[in-house]
PDB file of C-alpha atoms in Angstrom:
ATOM      1  CA  MET A 245       0.025   0.012  -0.012  1.00 55.00           C
ATOM      2  CA  THR A 246       1.227   3.504  -0.826  1.00 60.00           C
ATOM      3  CA  TRP A 247       2.505   5.470   2.162  1.00 78.00           C
ATOM      4  CA  LEU A 248       2.717   9.233   1.854  1.00 92.00           C
ATOM      5  CA  PRO A 249       4.276  10.920   4.938  1.00 93.00           C
ATOM      6  CA  TRP A 250       2.058  14.044   4.882  1.00 95.00           C
ATOM      7  CA  GLN A 251      -1.113  11.928   5.118  1.00 95.00           C
ATOM      8  CA  SER A 252      -0.594  10.688   8.745  1.00 93.00           C
ATOM      9  CA  ALA A 253      -3.376  12.698  10.305  1.00 94.00           C
ATOM     10  CA  ALA A 254      -5.860  11.793   7.570  1.00 95.00           C
ATOM     11  CA  TRP A 255      -4.869   8.088   7.756  1.00 95.00           C
ATOM     12  CA  GLU A 256      -5.371   8.107  11.581  1.00 94.00           C
ATOM     13  CA  ARG A 257      -8.928   9.372  11.052  1.00 93.00           C
ATOM     14  CA  LEU A 258      -9.677   6.630   8.522  1.00 94.00           C
ATOM     15  CA  LYS A 259      -8.058   4.046  10.767  1.00 92.00           C
ATOM     16  CA  ALA A 260     -10.447   5.031  13.563  1.00 92.00           C
ATOM     17  CA  TYR A 261     -13.423   4.293  11.322  1.00 89.00           C
ATOM     18  CA  LEU A 262     -11.806   0.899  10.460  1.00 88.00           C
ATOM     19  CA  ARG A 263     -11.138  -0.010  14.148  1.00 87.00           C
ATOM     20  CA  GLN A 264     -14.580   0.722  15.176  1.00 84.00           C
ATOM     21  CA  GLU A 265     -16.070  -0.891  11.956  1.00 78.00           C
ATOM     22  CA  ARG A 266     -18.431   2.098  11.893  1.00 81.00           C
ATOM     23  CA  LEU A 267     -17.645   3.496   8.534  1.00 85.00           C
ATOM     24  CA  PRO A 268     -19.433   6.597   7.146  1.00 88.00           C
ATOM     25  CA  GLN A 269     -22.012   5.878   4.581  1.00 86.00           C
ATOM     26  CA  ALA A 270     -20.435   8.475   2.363  1.00 94.00           C
ATOM     27  CA  LEU A 271     -17.068  10.266   2.602  1.00 96.00           C
ATOM     28  CA  LEU A 272     -16.034  13.285   0.678  1.00 98.00           C
ATOM     29  CA  VAL A 273     -12.182  13.487   0.303  1.00 98.00           C
ATOM     30  CA  SER A 274     -11.142  16.832  -1.070  1.00 97.00           C
ATOM     31  CA  GLY A 275      -7.862  18.542  -1.893  1.00 96.00           C
ATOM     32  CA  PRO A 276      -5.769  19.872  -4.726  1.00 93.00           C
ATOM     33  CA  HIS A 277      -4.664  17.775  -7.691  1.00 92.00           C
ATOM     34  CA  GLY A 278      -1.570  15.682  -6.864  1.00 94.00           C
ATOM     35  CA  ILE A 279      -1.996  15.638  -3.099  1.00 95.00           C
ATOM     36  CA  GLY A 280      -2.683  11.938  -2.948  1.00 95.00           C
ATOM     37  CA  LYS A 281      -6.441  11.578  -2.580  1.00 97.00           C
ATOM     38  CA  ARG A 282      -6.572   8.413  -4.718  1.00 95.00           C
ATOM     39  CA  PRO A 283      -3.709   6.491  -2.966  1.00 95.00           C
ATOM     40  CA  LEU A 284      -5.178   7.374   0.453  1.00 96.00           C
ATOM     41  CA  VAL A 285      -8.646   5.925  -0.487  1.00 96.00           C
ATOM     42  CA  ARG A 286      -7.064   2.882  -2.172  1.00 95.00           C
ATOM     43  CA  ARG A 287      -5.155   2.169   1.036  1.00 94.00           C
ATOM     44  CA  PHE A 288      -8.366   2.552   3.089  1.00 94.00           C
ATOM     45  CA  ALA A 289     -10.306   0.316   0.675  1.00 95.00           C
ATOM     46  CA  GLN A 290      -7.736  -2.498   0.725  1.00 94.00           C
ATOM     47  CA  VAL A 291      -7.803  -2.630   4.480  1.00 93.00           C
ATOM     48  CA  TRP A 292     -11.620  -2.669   4.510  1.00 93.00           C
ATOM     49  CA  LEU A 293     -11.800  -5.431   1.875  1.00 93.00           C
ATOM     50  CA  CYS A 294      -8.955  -7.505   3.343  1.00 93.00           C
ATOM     51  CA  GLU A 295     -10.022 -10.799   4.789  1.00 91.00           C
ATOM     52  CA  LYS A 296      -8.056  -9.924   7.967  1.00 89.00           C
ATOM     53  CA  ARG A 297      -9.066  -6.298   7.867  1.00 88.00           C
ATOM     54  CA  CYS A 298      -5.428  -5.214   7.833  1.00 90.00           C
ATOM     55  CA  GLY A 299      -4.475  -4.869   4.180  1.00 91.00           C
ATOM     56  CA  CYS A 300      -2.051  -7.802   4.610  1.00 91.00           C
ATOM     57  CA  GLY A 301      -1.322  -8.059   0.874  1.00 91.00           C
ATOM     58  CA  LYS A 302      -1.271 -11.884   1.108  1.00 94.00           C
ATOM     59  CA  CYS A 303      -4.908 -12.992   1.360  1.00 94.00           C
ATOM     60  CA  PRO A 304      -6.920 -13.671  -1.866  1.00 94.00           C
ATOM     61  CA  ALA A 305      -8.853 -10.414  -1.452  1.00 93.00           C
ATOM     62  CA  CYS A 306      -5.709  -8.351  -1.143  1.00 94.00           C
ATOM     63  CA  ARG A 307      -4.087 -10.078  -4.165  1.00 95.00           C
ATOM     64  CA  LEU A 308      -7.205  -9.322  -6.229  1.00 95.00           C
ATOM     65  CA  PHE A 309      -7.195  -5.714  -4.988  1.00 95.00           C
ATOM     66  CA  GLU A 310      -3.565  -5.178  -5.893  1.00 94.00           C
ATOM     67  CA  ALA A 311      -4.163  -6.773  -9.303  1.00 95.00           C
ATOM     68  CA  GLY A 312      -7.050  -4.411  -9.879  1.00 93.00           C
ATOM     69  CA  THR A 313      -9.644  -7.178 -10.190  1.00 94.00           C
ATOM     70  CA  HIS A 314     -11.348  -7.108  -6.828  1.00 96.00           C
ATOM     71  CA  PRO A 315     -15.157  -7.249  -7.704  1.00 94.00           C
ATOM     72  CA  ASP A 316     -16.070  -5.196  -4.619  1.00 96.00           C
ATOM     73  CA  TRP A 317     -13.734  -2.299  -5.376  1.00 97.00           C
ATOM     74  CA  ILE A 318     -15.502   0.025  -7.790  1.00 96.00           C
ATOM     75  CA  HIS A 319     -13.735   2.951  -9.347  1.00 96.00           C
ATOM     76  CA  LEU A 320     -15.684   5.441 -11.379  1.00 96.00           C
ATOM     77  CA  ALA A 321     -14.243   8.513 -13.119  1.00 94.00           C
ATOM     78  CA  PRO A 322     -15.481  10.802 -15.896  1.00 91.00           C
ATOM     79  CA  GLU A 323     -13.680  10.973 -19.198  1.00 86.00           C
ATOM     80  CA  GLU A 324     -11.073  13.706 -19.470  1.00 77.00           C
ATOM     81  CA  ASP A 325     -12.537  17.218 -19.401  1.00 72.00           C
ATOM     82  CA  LYS A 326     -16.092  15.800 -19.613  1.00 82.00           C
ATOM     83  CA  GLU A 327     -19.045  15.592 -17.224  1.00 88.00           C
ATOM     84  CA  LEU A 328     -20.024  12.509 -15.221  1.00 93.00           C
ATOM     85  CA  THR A 329     -23.306  11.645 -16.856  1.00 93.00           C
ATOM     86  CA  VAL A 330     -26.465  10.195 -15.403  1.00 95.00           C
ATOM     87  CA  ASP A 331     -25.932   7.010 -17.477  1.00 95.00           C
ATOM     88  CA  LYS A 332     -22.749   6.236 -15.637  1.00 95.00           C
ATOM     89  CA  ILE A 333     -24.402   6.828 -12.249  1.00 96.00           C
ATOM     90  CA  ARG A 334     -27.396   4.629 -13.223  1.00 95.00           C
ATOM     91  CA  GLU A 335     -24.896   1.853 -14.225  1.00 95.00           C
ATOM     92  CA  LEU A 336     -23.291   2.190 -10.819  1.00 95.00           C
ATOM     93  CA  ILE A 337     -26.603   2.065  -8.988  1.00 95.00           C
ATOM     94  CA  ALA A 338     -27.542  -1.094 -10.892  1.00 94.00           C
ATOM     95  CA  VAL A 339     -24.269  -2.745  -9.687  1.00 93.00           C
ATOM     96  CA  LEU A 340     -24.942  -1.664  -6.120  1.00 93.00           C
ATOM     97  CA  THR A 341     -28.261  -3.566  -6.066  1.00 91.00           C
ATOM     98  CA  LEU A 342     -26.305  -6.746  -6.123  1.00 90.00           C
ATOM     99  CA  LYS A 343     -24.641  -8.181  -3.020  1.00 89.00           C
ATOM    100  CA  PRO A 344     -20.893  -7.851  -2.572  1.00 90.00           C
ATOM    101  CA  GLN A 345     -19.244 -10.936  -4.023  1.00 88.00           C
ATOM    102  CA  TYR A 346     -16.717 -11.458  -1.202  1.00 85.00           C
ATOM    103  CA  GLY A 347     -18.954 -10.491   1.648  1.00 76.00           C
ATOM    104  CA  GLN A 348     -16.388  -8.294   3.376  1.00 77.00           C
ATOM    105  CA  GLY A 349     -18.042  -5.097   2.096  1.00 87.00           C
ATOM    106  CA  ARG A 350     -17.710  -2.844  -0.930  1.00 94.00           C
ATOM    107  CA  VAL A 351     -15.987   0.411  -1.564  1.00 96.00           C
ATOM    108  CA  VAL A 352     -16.950   2.788  -4.397  1.00 97.00           C
ATOM    109  CA  MET A 353     -14.577   5.620  -5.339  1.00 97.00           C
ATOM    110  CA  ILE A 354     -15.937   8.371  -7.633  1.00 98.00           C
ATOM    111  CA  GLU A 355     -13.239  10.664  -8.943  1.00 96.00           C
ATOM    112  CA  ALA A 356     -13.811  14.302  -9.928  1.00 95.00           C
ATOM    113  CA  SER A 357     -17.270  14.035  -8.299  1.00 96.00           C
ATOM    114  CA  GLU A 358     -17.918  17.804  -8.753  1.00 94.00           C
ATOM    115  CA  ARG A 359     -18.242  17.002 -12.470  1.00 93.00           C
ATOM    116  CA  MET A 360     -21.481  15.122 -11.977  1.00 94.00           C
ATOM    117  CA  ASN A 361     -24.110  16.919 -14.078  1.00 92.00           C
ATOM    118  CA  PRO A 362     -27.426  17.926 -12.291  1.00 93.00           C
ATOM    119  CA  ALA A 363     -29.242  14.799 -13.600  1.00 95.00           C
ATOM    120  CA  ALA A 364     -26.422  12.544 -12.349  1.00 95.00           C
ATOM    121  CA  ALA A 365     -26.312  14.230  -8.953  1.00 95.00           C
ATOM    122  CA  ASN A 366     -30.060  13.941  -8.570  1.00 95.00           C
ATOM    123  CA  SER A 367     -29.996  10.286  -9.556  1.00 95.00           C
ATOM    124  CA  PHE A 368     -27.244   9.556  -7.072  1.00 95.00           C
ATOM    125  CA  LEU A 369     -28.848  11.299  -4.162  1.00 94.00           C
ATOM    126  CA  LYS A 370     -31.067   8.354  -2.905  1.00 91.00           C
ATOM    127  CA  THR A 371     -28.159   5.918  -3.065  1.00 93.00           C
ATOM    128  CA  LEU A 372     -26.049   8.394  -1.108  1.00 93.00           C
ATOM    129  CA  GLU A 373     -28.747   8.629   1.588  1.00 91.00           C
ATOM    130  CA  GLU A 374     -29.231   4.870   1.831  1.00 90.00           C
ATOM    131  CA  PRO A 375     -26.247   2.947   0.461  1.00 90.00           C
ATOM    132  CA  PRO A 376     -26.408  -0.865   0.582  1.00 88.00           C
ATOM    133  CA  LEU A 377     -25.201  -2.359   3.846  1.00 86.00           C
ATOM    134  CA  GLY A 378     -21.401  -2.660   4.014  1.00 85.00           C
ATOM    135  CA  THR A 379     -20.885  -0.244   1.089  1.00 92.00           C
ATOM    136  CA  VAL A 380     -18.822   2.863   1.585  1.00 94.00           C
ATOM    137  CA  LEU A 381     -19.207   5.647  -1.053  1.00 97.00           C
ATOM    138  CA  VAL A 382     -16.111   7.823  -1.356  1.00 97.00           C
ATOM    139  CA  LEU A 383     -16.266  10.976  -3.463  1.00 98.00           C
ATOM    140  CA  LEU A 384     -13.012  12.614  -4.484  1.00 98.00           C
ATOM    141  CA  SER A 385     -13.044  16.296  -5.419  1.00 97.00           C
ATOM    142  CA  GLU A 386     -10.676  19.168  -6.189  1.00 94.00           C
ATOM    143  CA  ALA A 387     -13.525  21.635  -5.978  1.00 91.00           C
ATOM    144  CA  PRO A 388     -16.093  20.445  -3.366  1.00 95.00           C
ATOM    145  CA  GLY A 389     -17.822  23.821  -3.485  1.00 93.00           C
ATOM    146  CA  ARG A 390     -19.102  22.865  -7.007  1.00 92.00           C
ATOM    147  CA  LEU A 391     -20.907  19.777  -5.617  1.00 95.00           C
ATOM    148  CA  PRO A 392     -24.679  20.375  -4.893  1.00 95.00           C
ATOM    149  CA  ALA A 393     -25.283  21.162  -1.249  1.00 95.00           C
ATOM    150  CA  THR A 394     -27.560  18.169  -1.072  1.00 95.00           C
ATOM    151  CA  ILE A 395     -24.626  15.939  -1.903  1.00 96.00           C
ATOM    152  CA  ARG A 396     -22.101  17.667   0.422  1.00 95.00           C
ATOM    153  CA  SER A 397     -24.472  17.614   3.344  1.00 94.00           C
ATOM    154  CA  ARG A 398     -24.784  13.792   3.254  1.00 94.00           C
ATOM    155  CA  CYS A 399     -21.028  13.175   3.331  1.00 95.00           C
ATOM    156  CA  GLN A 400     -18.441  13.265   6.088  1.00 95.00           C
ATOM    157  CA  HIS A 401     -15.700  15.591   4.814  1.00 96.00           C
ATOM    158  CA  LEU A 402     -12.009  14.796   4.933  1.00 97.00           C
ATOM    159  CA  LYS A 403      -9.843  17.681   3.660  1.00 97.00           C
ATOM    160  CA  LEU A 404      -6.355  17.042   2.457  1.00 96.00           C
ATOM    161  CA  LYS A 405      -3.977  20.042   2.317  1.00 95.00           C
ATOM    162  CA  ILE A 406      -0.724  20.801   0.594  1.00 96.00           C
ATOM    163  CA  PRO A 407       2.104  19.547   2.942  1.00 96.00           C
ATOM    164  CA  PRO A 408       4.827  21.772   4.361  1.00 95.00           C
ATOM    165  CA  ARG A 409       7.292  22.612   1.618  1.00 93.00           C
ATOM    166  CA  GLN A 410      10.237  20.862   3.310  1.00 95.00           C
ATOM    167  CA  VAL A 411       8.197  17.683   3.724  1.00 95.00           C
ATOM    168  CA  ALA A 412       7.376  17.721   0.067  1.00 96.00           C
ATOM    169  CA  LEU A 413      10.923  18.473  -0.914  1.00 95.00           C
ATOM    170  CA  GLU A 414      12.332  15.670   1.165  1.00 95.00           C
ATOM    171  CA  TRP A 415       9.830  13.234  -0.298  1.00 96.00           C
ATOM    172  CA  LEU A 416      10.685  14.238  -3.861  1.00 95.00           C
ATOM    173  CA  LYS A 417      14.365  13.636  -3.141  1.00 94.00           C
ATOM    174  CA  THR A 418      13.459  10.054  -2.206  1.00 93.00           C
ATOM    175  CA  GLN A 419      11.907   9.800  -5.610  1.00 93.00           C
ATOM    176  CA  GLY A 420      15.187  10.700  -7.283  1.00 92.00           C
ATOM    177  CA  ALA A 421      14.880  14.477  -7.765  1.00 92.00           C
ATOM    178  CA  ASP A 422      17.803  16.783  -6.816  1.00 92.00           C
ATOM    179  CA  ALA A 423      17.036  19.827  -4.688  1.00 90.00           C
ATOM    180  CA  GLU A 424      16.900  22.387  -7.502  1.00 90.00           C
ATOM    181  CA  THR A 425      14.644  20.240  -9.722  1.00 91.00           C
ATOM    182  CA  ALA A 426      12.336  19.397  -6.851  1.00 93.00           C
ATOM    183  CA  GLU A 427      11.944  23.198  -6.007  1.00 91.00           C
ATOM    184  CA  LEU A 428      11.069  23.896  -9.631  1.00 92.00           C
ATOM    185  CA  ALA A 429       8.635  20.986  -9.942  1.00 93.00           C
ATOM    186  CA  LEU A 430       6.851  21.853  -6.693  1.00 92.00           C
ATOM    187  CA  GLY A 431       6.538  25.575  -7.630  1.00 88.00           C
ATOM    188  CA  LEU A 432       4.976  24.769 -10.969  1.00 89.00           C
ATOM    189  CA  ASN A 433       2.582  22.271  -9.461  1.00 90.00           C
ATOM    190  CA  GLY A 434       1.142  24.228  -6.595  1.00 88.00           C
ATOM    191  CA  GLY A 435       3.240  22.489  -4.009  1.00 93.00           C
ATOM    192  CA  ALA A 436       1.570  19.146  -4.599  1.00 95.00           C
ATOM    193  CA  PRO A 437       4.219  16.409  -4.320  1.00 96.00           C
ATOM    194  CA  LEU A 438       2.556  13.707  -6.487  1.00 96.00           C
ATOM    195  CA  ALA A 439       1.786  16.213  -9.242  1.00 94.00           C
ATOM    196  CA  ALA A 440       5.421  17.434  -9.124  1.00 95.00           C
ATOM    197  CA  ARG A 441       6.748  13.832  -9.315  1.00 95.00           C
ATOM    198  CA  ASP A 442       4.486  12.981 -12.274  1.00 94.00           C
ATOM    199  CA  TRP A 443       5.461  16.215 -13.974  1.00 92.00           C
ATOM    200  CA  LEU A 444       9.172  15.330 -13.708  1.00 93.00           C
ATOM    201  CA  LEU A 445       8.598  11.876 -15.149  1.00 93.00           C
ATOM    202  CA  SER A 446       6.655  13.235 -18.120  1.00 92.00           C
ATOM    203  CA  GLU A 447       7.444  15.194 -21.213  1.00 92.00           C
ATOM    204  CA  ALA A 448       6.223  18.390 -19.444  1.00 90.00           C
ATOM    205  CA  PRO A 449       9.668  19.847 -18.777  1.00 93.00           C
ATOM    206  CA  ALA A 450      10.641  19.704 -22.449  1.00 93.00           C
ATOM    207  CA  LYS A 451       7.199  21.051 -23.419  1.00 95.00           C
ATOM    208  CA  ARG A 452       7.635  23.878 -20.845  1.00 94.00           C
ATOM    209  CA  ARG A 453      10.884  24.981 -22.564  1.00 94.00           C
ATOM    210  CA  GLN A 454       9.034  25.183 -25.855  1.00 96.00           C
ATOM    211  CA  PHE A 455       6.174  27.043 -24.226  1.00 96.00           C
ATOM    212  CA  LEU A 456       8.551  29.672 -22.717  1.00 96.00           C
ATOM    213  CA  GLU A 457       9.711  30.427 -26.298  1.00 96.00           C
ATOM    214  CA  THR A 458       6.049  30.960 -27.237  1.00 96.00           C
ATOM    215  CA  TRP A 459       5.511  33.128 -24.177  1.00 96.00           C
ATOM    216  CA  SER A 460       8.424  35.325 -25.146  1.00 95.00           C
ATOM    217  CA  ALA A 461       7.173  35.577 -28.691  1.00 96.00           C
ATOM    218  CA  LEU A 462       3.723  36.604 -27.402  1.00 95.00           C
ATOM    219  CA  LEU A 463       5.170  39.469 -25.361  1.00 94.00           C
ATOM    220  CA  LYS A 464       7.281  40.573 -28.282  1.00 93.00           C
ATOM    221  CA  GLY A 465       4.146  41.205 -30.314  1.00 93.00           C
ATOM    222  CA  HIS A 466       3.797  38.002 -32.459  1.00 95.00           C
ATOM    223  CA  ASP A 467       0.269  37.129 -33.505  1.00 96.00           C
ATOM    224  CA  PRO A 468      -1.466  35.580 -30.491  1.00 95.00           C
ATOM    225  CA  ILE A 469      -3.920  33.579 -32.593  1.00 96.00           C
ATOM    226  CA  VAL A 470      -1.142  31.932 -34.610  1.00 96.00           C
ATOM    227  CA  LEU A 471       0.757  31.147 -31.384  1.00 96.00           C
ATOM    228  CA  ALA A 472      -2.388  29.711 -29.725  1.00 95.00           C
ATOM    229  CA  GLN A 473      -3.103  27.438 -32.694  1.00 94.00           C
ATOM    230  CA  LYS A 474       0.362  25.803 -32.204  1.00 94.00           C
ATOM    231  CA  TRP A 475      -0.718  24.655 -28.755  1.00 96.00           C
ATOM    232  CA  GLN A 476      -4.315  23.525 -29.370  1.00 92.00           C
ATOM    233  CA  ASP A 477      -3.388  19.821 -29.220  1.00 91.00           C
ATOM    234  CA  GLU A 478      -1.607  20.138 -25.905  1.00 90.00           C
ATOM    235  CA  SER A 479      -3.007  19.955 -22.370  1.00 88.00           C
ATOM    236  CA  LEU A 480      -4.927  23.129 -21.768  1.00 90.00           C
ATOM    237  CA  GLU A 481      -4.806  22.624 -18.007  1.00 87.00           C
ATOM    238  CA  GLN A 482      -0.942  22.444 -18.194  1.00 89.00           C
ATOM    239  CA  ILE A 483      -0.843  25.580 -20.286  1.00 94.00           C
ATOM    240  CA  LEU A 484      -2.918  27.477 -17.814  1.00 93.00           C
ATOM    241  CA  ILE A 485      -0.720  26.270 -14.941  1.00 90.00           C
ATOM    242  CA  TRP A 486       2.352  27.581 -16.681  1.00 93.00           C
ATOM    243  CA  LEU A 487       0.684  30.898 -17.414  1.00 95.00           C
ATOM    244  CA  LEU A 488      -0.485  31.230 -13.848  1.00 94.00           C
ATOM    245  CA  ALA A 489       3.031  30.649 -12.596  1.00 93.00           C
ATOM    246  CA  LEU A 490       4.588  33.078 -15.102  1.00 95.00           C
ATOM    247  CA  THR A 491       2.072  35.721 -14.273  1.00 96.00           C
ATOM    248  CA  ALA A 492       2.535  35.370 -10.572  1.00 94.00           C
ATOM    249  CA  ASP A 493       6.332  35.704 -10.969  1.00 95.00           C
ATOM    250  CA  LEU A 494       5.930  38.788 -13.173  1.00 95.00           C
ATOM    251  CA  VAL A 495       3.644  40.454 -10.678  1.00 94.00           C
ATOM    252  CA  ARG A 496       6.050  39.693  -7.810  1.00 94.00           C
ATOM    253  CA  LEU A 497       9.077  41.046  -9.668  1.00 95.00           C
ATOM    254  CA  SER A 498       7.292  44.133 -10.790  1.00 93.00           C
ATOM    255  CA  MET A 499       6.566  44.850  -7.084  1.00 92.00           C
ATOM    256  CA  GLY A 500      10.208  44.286  -6.134  1.00 90.00           C
ATOM    257  CA  LEU A 501       9.655  40.883  -4.558  1.00 90.00           C
ATOM    258  CA  LYS A 502      12.461  38.724  -5.842  1.00 85.00           C
ATOM    259  CA  GLU A 503      12.313  35.644  -3.620  1.00 84.00           C
ATOM    260  CA  ARG A 504      10.416  32.367  -3.950  1.00 84.00           C
ATOM    261  CA  LEU A 505       9.783  32.585  -7.713  1.00 90.00           C
ATOM    262  CA  LEU A 506       7.805  29.719  -9.223  1.00 91.00           C
ATOM    263  CA  ASN A 507      10.133  29.842 -12.239  1.00 93.00           C
ATOM    264  CA  PRO A 508      13.535  30.465 -10.622  1.00 91.00           C
ATOM    265  CA  ASP A 509      15.354  29.109 -13.677  1.00 91.00           C
ATOM    266  CA  GLN A 510      13.901  31.939 -15.655  1.00 94.00           C
ATOM    267  CA  ARG A 511      14.696  34.746 -13.371  1.00 93.00           C
ATOM    268  CA  ARG A 512      16.697  36.872 -15.814  1.00 93.00           C
ATOM    269  CA  LEU A 513      14.076  36.516 -18.572  1.00 94.00           C
ATOM    270  CA  LEU A 514      11.228  37.402 -16.218  1.00 95.00           C
ATOM    271  CA  GLN A 515      13.035  40.377 -14.700  1.00 95.00           C
ATOM    272  CA  ASP A 516      13.391  41.805 -18.228  1.00 94.00           C
ATOM    273  CA  GLN A 517       9.720  41.189 -18.990  1.00 94.00           C
ATOM    274  CA  ALA A 518       8.623  42.673 -15.574  1.00 94.00           C
ATOM    275  CA  LYS A 519      10.185  46.011 -16.461  1.00 92.00           C
ATOM    276  CA  GLU A 520       7.553  46.486 -19.194  1.00 90.00           C
ATOM    277  CA  LEU A 521       4.577  44.972 -17.276  1.00 92.00           C
ATOM    278  CA  ASN A 522       1.284  46.767 -16.832  1.00 92.00           C
ATOM    279  CA  LEU A 523       0.449  45.594 -13.263  1.00 92.00           C
ATOM    280  CA  THR A 524      -3.344  46.289 -13.579  1.00 93.00           C
ATOM    281  CA  ARG A 525      -3.520  44.301 -16.817  1.00 94.00           C
ATOM    282  CA  ALA A 526      -1.478  41.485 -15.276  1.00 94.00           C
ATOM    283  CA  LEU A 527      -3.857  41.164 -12.316  1.00 93.00           C
ATOM    284  CA  ARG A 528      -6.819  41.049 -14.633  1.00 94.00           C
ATOM    285  CA  PHE A 529      -4.984  38.388 -16.748  1.00 96.00           C
ATOM    286  CA  TRP A 530      -4.464  36.377 -13.551  1.00 94.00           C
ATOM    287  CA  GLN A 531      -8.210  36.442 -12.858  1.00 94.00           C
ATOM    288  CA  ARG A 532      -8.949  35.388 -16.433  1.00 93.00           C
ATOM    289  CA  LEU A 533      -6.661  32.465 -16.135  1.00 95.00           C
ATOM    290  CA  LEU A 534      -8.357  31.333 -12.886  1.00 92.00           C
ATOM    291  CA  LYS A 535     -11.792  31.524 -14.660  1.00 90.00           C
ATOM    292  CA  ALA A 536     -10.432  29.681 -17.650  1.00 90.00           C
ATOM    293  CA  ARG A 537      -9.161  26.897 -15.333  1.00 86.00           C
ATOM    294  CA  GLN A 538     -12.595  26.651 -13.619  1.00 82.00           C
ATOM    295  CA  ALA A 539     -14.208  26.256 -17.097  1.00 82.00           C
ATOM    296  CA  LEU A 540     -12.141  23.158 -17.959  1.00 78.00           C
ATOM    297  CA  GLY A 541     -14.674  20.775 -16.382  1.00 66.00           C
ATOM    298  CA  THR A 542     -17.594  22.223 -18.469  1.00 71.00           C
ATOM    299  CA  GLN A 543     -18.534  21.897 -22.074  1.00 72.00           C
ATOM    300  CA  CYS A 544     -16.336  24.797 -23.174  1.00 78.00           C
ATOM    301  CA  ASN A 545     -14.742  25.396 -26.603  1.00 86.00           C
ATOM    302  CA  ARG A 546     -11.107  24.740 -25.716  1.00 86.00           C
ATOM    303  CA  ALA A 547      -9.662  26.265 -28.858  1.00 90.00           C
ATOM    304  CA  LEU A 548     -11.524  29.564 -28.401  1.00 93.00           C
ATOM    305  CA  LEU A 549     -10.692  29.560 -24.723  1.00 92.00           C
ATOM    306  CA  LEU A 550      -6.971  29.221 -25.523  1.00 94.00           C
ATOM    307  CA  GLU A 551      -7.125  31.956 -28.159  1.00 94.00           C
ATOM    308  CA  ALA A 552      -8.917  34.301 -25.733  1.00 94.00           C
ATOM    309  CA  VAL A 553      -6.182  33.648 -23.143  1.00 95.00           C
ATOM    310  CA  PHE A 554      -3.363  34.365 -25.572  1.00 96.00           C
ATOM    311  CA  LEU A 555      -5.089  37.576 -26.811  1.00 95.00           C
ATOM    312  CA  ALA A 556      -5.348  38.803 -23.215  1.00 94.00           C
ATOM    313  CA  GLY A 557      -1.690  37.835 -22.565  1.00 94.00           C
ATOM    314  CA  ALA A 558      -0.548  39.832 -25.552  1.00 93.00           C
ATOM    315  CA  GLY A 559      -1.692  43.055 -23.825  1.00 91.00           C
ATOM    316  CA  LEU A 560       0.375  42.815 -20.648  1.00 91.00           C
ATOM    317  CA  LYS A 561       3.003  45.348 -21.619  1.00 82.00           C
ATOM    318  CA  ALA A 562       2.739  48.932 -20.226  1.00 63.00           C
TER     319      ALA A 562
END
């Protein structure tokens, strides 16, 4: 089972449920992307489904769980950047009418639960109020405020927070990152250790170098529409994260704050760009980026959204 050092308090709370065998009918686990919501719930589920109730890793139930084939472990997630539809929820409800196959219980994990559309949320409400005996419903969310109040009020809430920076840095070092690289990865991923690790193992660092060239071209007056079109097939969420980090650094530098940059490896470039920054426009741009990120879970036109962001970014100079 995955052990993440910053989850001790959260795990102690879940262990208390397990010891008493009085599990909540529904549990809402919230926190930023990359904080470890999924590993924590998987650890909890394995212990609950284990034949010895300890997550031994040796019994048939644990072996099935670790192989991803345990019939009483149900993992539901929406497709990337799409809503969780009522059809998916109805399929889940139909499965829950059947008895658990192993008899130990059943755990259902619903990722990105805030992306349930209204019909799905309404359909799920009765099951949430009266889940089958021995079934634990766990909702994961990065934005619990977007869940209907009727859903939130029926769940016990476990909030996961970004760990202290030093804890995250030390953990990243155990994953093979050097101090400088770990600092950069954490800064660009909101301090979330798992997101930082995954970022380092992906193509994102190379893509970021390419994006920095695009960013410089944008501020030099190149056509924002043409530049946006070059990035339409890339992850819009990743682009928005990069832009948020760049904008935050530019604002800090323009105000004379030179420490704790999110892009410390680009200090010289950003210092030059900050000299020509219109601070009011930069703060408006920051707000636009936040709204654009919130829109990612909706049925938005991603190409138009990206073009609008680039057009706004082109006007940051004083």
